[in-house]
Amino acid sequence: MTTMPFAPRDYLPVLAELTGAFTDKLRTADPAAAVPDCAGWSVADLATHLGNVHRWAATVVRTGEVQPQDFEQPAGADLPSWYAESAQLLLGELEAADPAAPCWHFGGTGKTKAFWFRRQVHETAVHLADSGSGHVLDPAVAADGVDEVLTVWLPRVTRWHPAPSLDAPLALRATDTGDAWTLHPGQPPALGPAVEPAATADATARDLLLHLWKRTATPPRLSGDTALAGQFLRAPFTA
């Protein structure tokens, strides 16, 4: 039986760890330094974006309703402290929330506050990697992030991009956790043992996660119909 997604409150200590690591990175980073995987962004831009996302998500969780998005609102003069305050606002709202309570979100799953516990963990994990932090992401958390891309973002991708083409079964395998997802043409991705895929893509869970988010990572090892696998993995899966 899969453990993904985790129980909503199990994400809270993970989110606290990730936001703490991001704050620590900001205290030593050059705010003007470029962020290689976010074209045109500086570290200050990255922190401003993530802090505003946290504040926006905190308001959504508190109200249960859709909120205007403005992720470029100016940060405070002390960027690390402003970001830490943003993270604490989010953590406070999630800690006070009933995960089963009704709440707007942009995914295709049930409209409850549970969505935001998971989403903000993976939002932070990917941007923490963008920052160049040396934080080591728990492989189980990274695997859950892969699952989120495949089961939450991929079904909604046509809101932003054409659906990725897939003509035969493809398996994605996390080499460090043993998790595997099989994608069949026209069917939702399934977590579990791959059944005669035409192609496979193997990588650590973290590398799979970053690759799906189009970040710099060790490319998956492809086998079988490598053209099919490569075409699918090059497609955009997220906004």
JSON list of C-alpha atoms in Angstrom, two decimals, residues 8 24 50 56 69 73 82 88 93 95 97 101 112 122 125 130 135 144 155 165 168 178 182 187 190 200 210 235:
[
{"chain": "A", "resi": 8, "resn": "PRO", "atom": "CA", "xyz": [-1.37, 16.11, 6.04]},
{"chain": "A", "resi": 24, "resn": "ASP", "atom": "CA", "xyz": [19.73, 29.77, 6.53]},
{"chain": "A", "resi": 50, "resn": "LEU", "atom": "CA", "xyz": [8.68, 32.04, -2.33]},
{"chain": "A", "resi": 56, "resn": "TRP", "atom": "CA", "xyz": [-0.73, 33.80, -0.37]},
{"chain": "A", "resi": 69, "resn": "GLN", "atom": "CA", "xyz": [-1.90, 36.19, -6.84]},
{"chain": "A", "resi": 73, "resn": "GLN", "atom": "CA", "xyz": [5.18, 42.22, -3.67]},
{"chain": "A", "resi": 82, "resn": "TRP", "atom": "CA", "xyz": [11.01, 38.73, 6.03]},
{"chain": "A", "resi": 88, "resn": "GLN", "atom": "CA", "xyz": [5.96, 31.17, 10.03]},
{"chain": "A", "resi": 93, "resn": "GLU", "atom": "CA", "xyz": [-2.14, 28.66, 9.44]},
{"chain": "A", "resi": 95, "resn": "GLU", "atom": "CA", "xyz": [-0.99, 24.04, 12.17]},
{"chain": "A", "resi": 97, "resn": "ALA", "atom": "CA", "xyz": [-6.16, 24.20, 10.01]},
{"chain": "A", "resi": 101, "resn": "ALA", "atom": "CA", "xyz": [-12.09, 21.52, 5.95]},
{"chain": "A", "resi": 112, "resn": "THR", "atom": "CA", "xyz": [-9.89, 20.60, 1.16]},
{"chain": "A", "resi": 122, "resn": "HIS", "atom": "CA", "xyz": [7.24, 20.64, -2.67]},
{"chain": "A", "resi": 125, "resn": "ALA", "atom": "CA", "xyz": [11.82, 21.82, -1.79]},
{"chain": "A", "resi": 130, "resn": "ASP", "atom": "CA", "xyz": [17.18, 26.50, -6.87]},
{"chain": "A", "resi": 135, "resn": "HIS", "atom": "CA", "xyz": [20.35, 20.70, 2.21]},
{"chain": "A", "resi": 144, "resn": "ASP", "atom": "CA", "xyz": [6.29, 12.13, -2.81]},
{"chain": "A", "resi": 155, "resn": "PRO", "atom": "CA", "xyz": [-3.64, 15.78, -15.17]},
{"chain": "A", "resi": 165, "resn": "SER", "atom": "CA", "xyz": [2.58, 12.60, -25.93]},
{"chain": "A", "resi": 168, "resn": "ALA", "atom": "CA", "xyz": [3.21, 3.17, -24.99]},
{"chain": "A", "resi": 178, "resn": "GLY", "atom": "CA", "xyz": [12.22, 1.62, -4.78]},
{"chain": "A", "resi": 182, "resn": "THR", "atom": "CA", "xyz": [3.78, 3.43, -14.67]},
{"chain": "A", "resi": 187, "resn": "GLN", "atom": "CA", "xyz": [-4.75, 6.54, -18.18]},
{"chain": "A", "resi": 190, "resn": "ALA", "atom": "CA", "xyz": [-0.22, 4.35, -11.28]},
{"chain": "A", "resi": 200, "resn": "THR", "atom": "CA", "xyz": [11.93, 3.00, -18.23]},
{"chain": "A", "resi": 210, "resn": "LEU", "atom": "CA", "xyz": [14.11, 18.08, -10.26]},
{"chain": "A", "resi": 235, "resn": "ALA", "atom": "CA", "xyz": [7.62, 17.89, -22.18]}
]
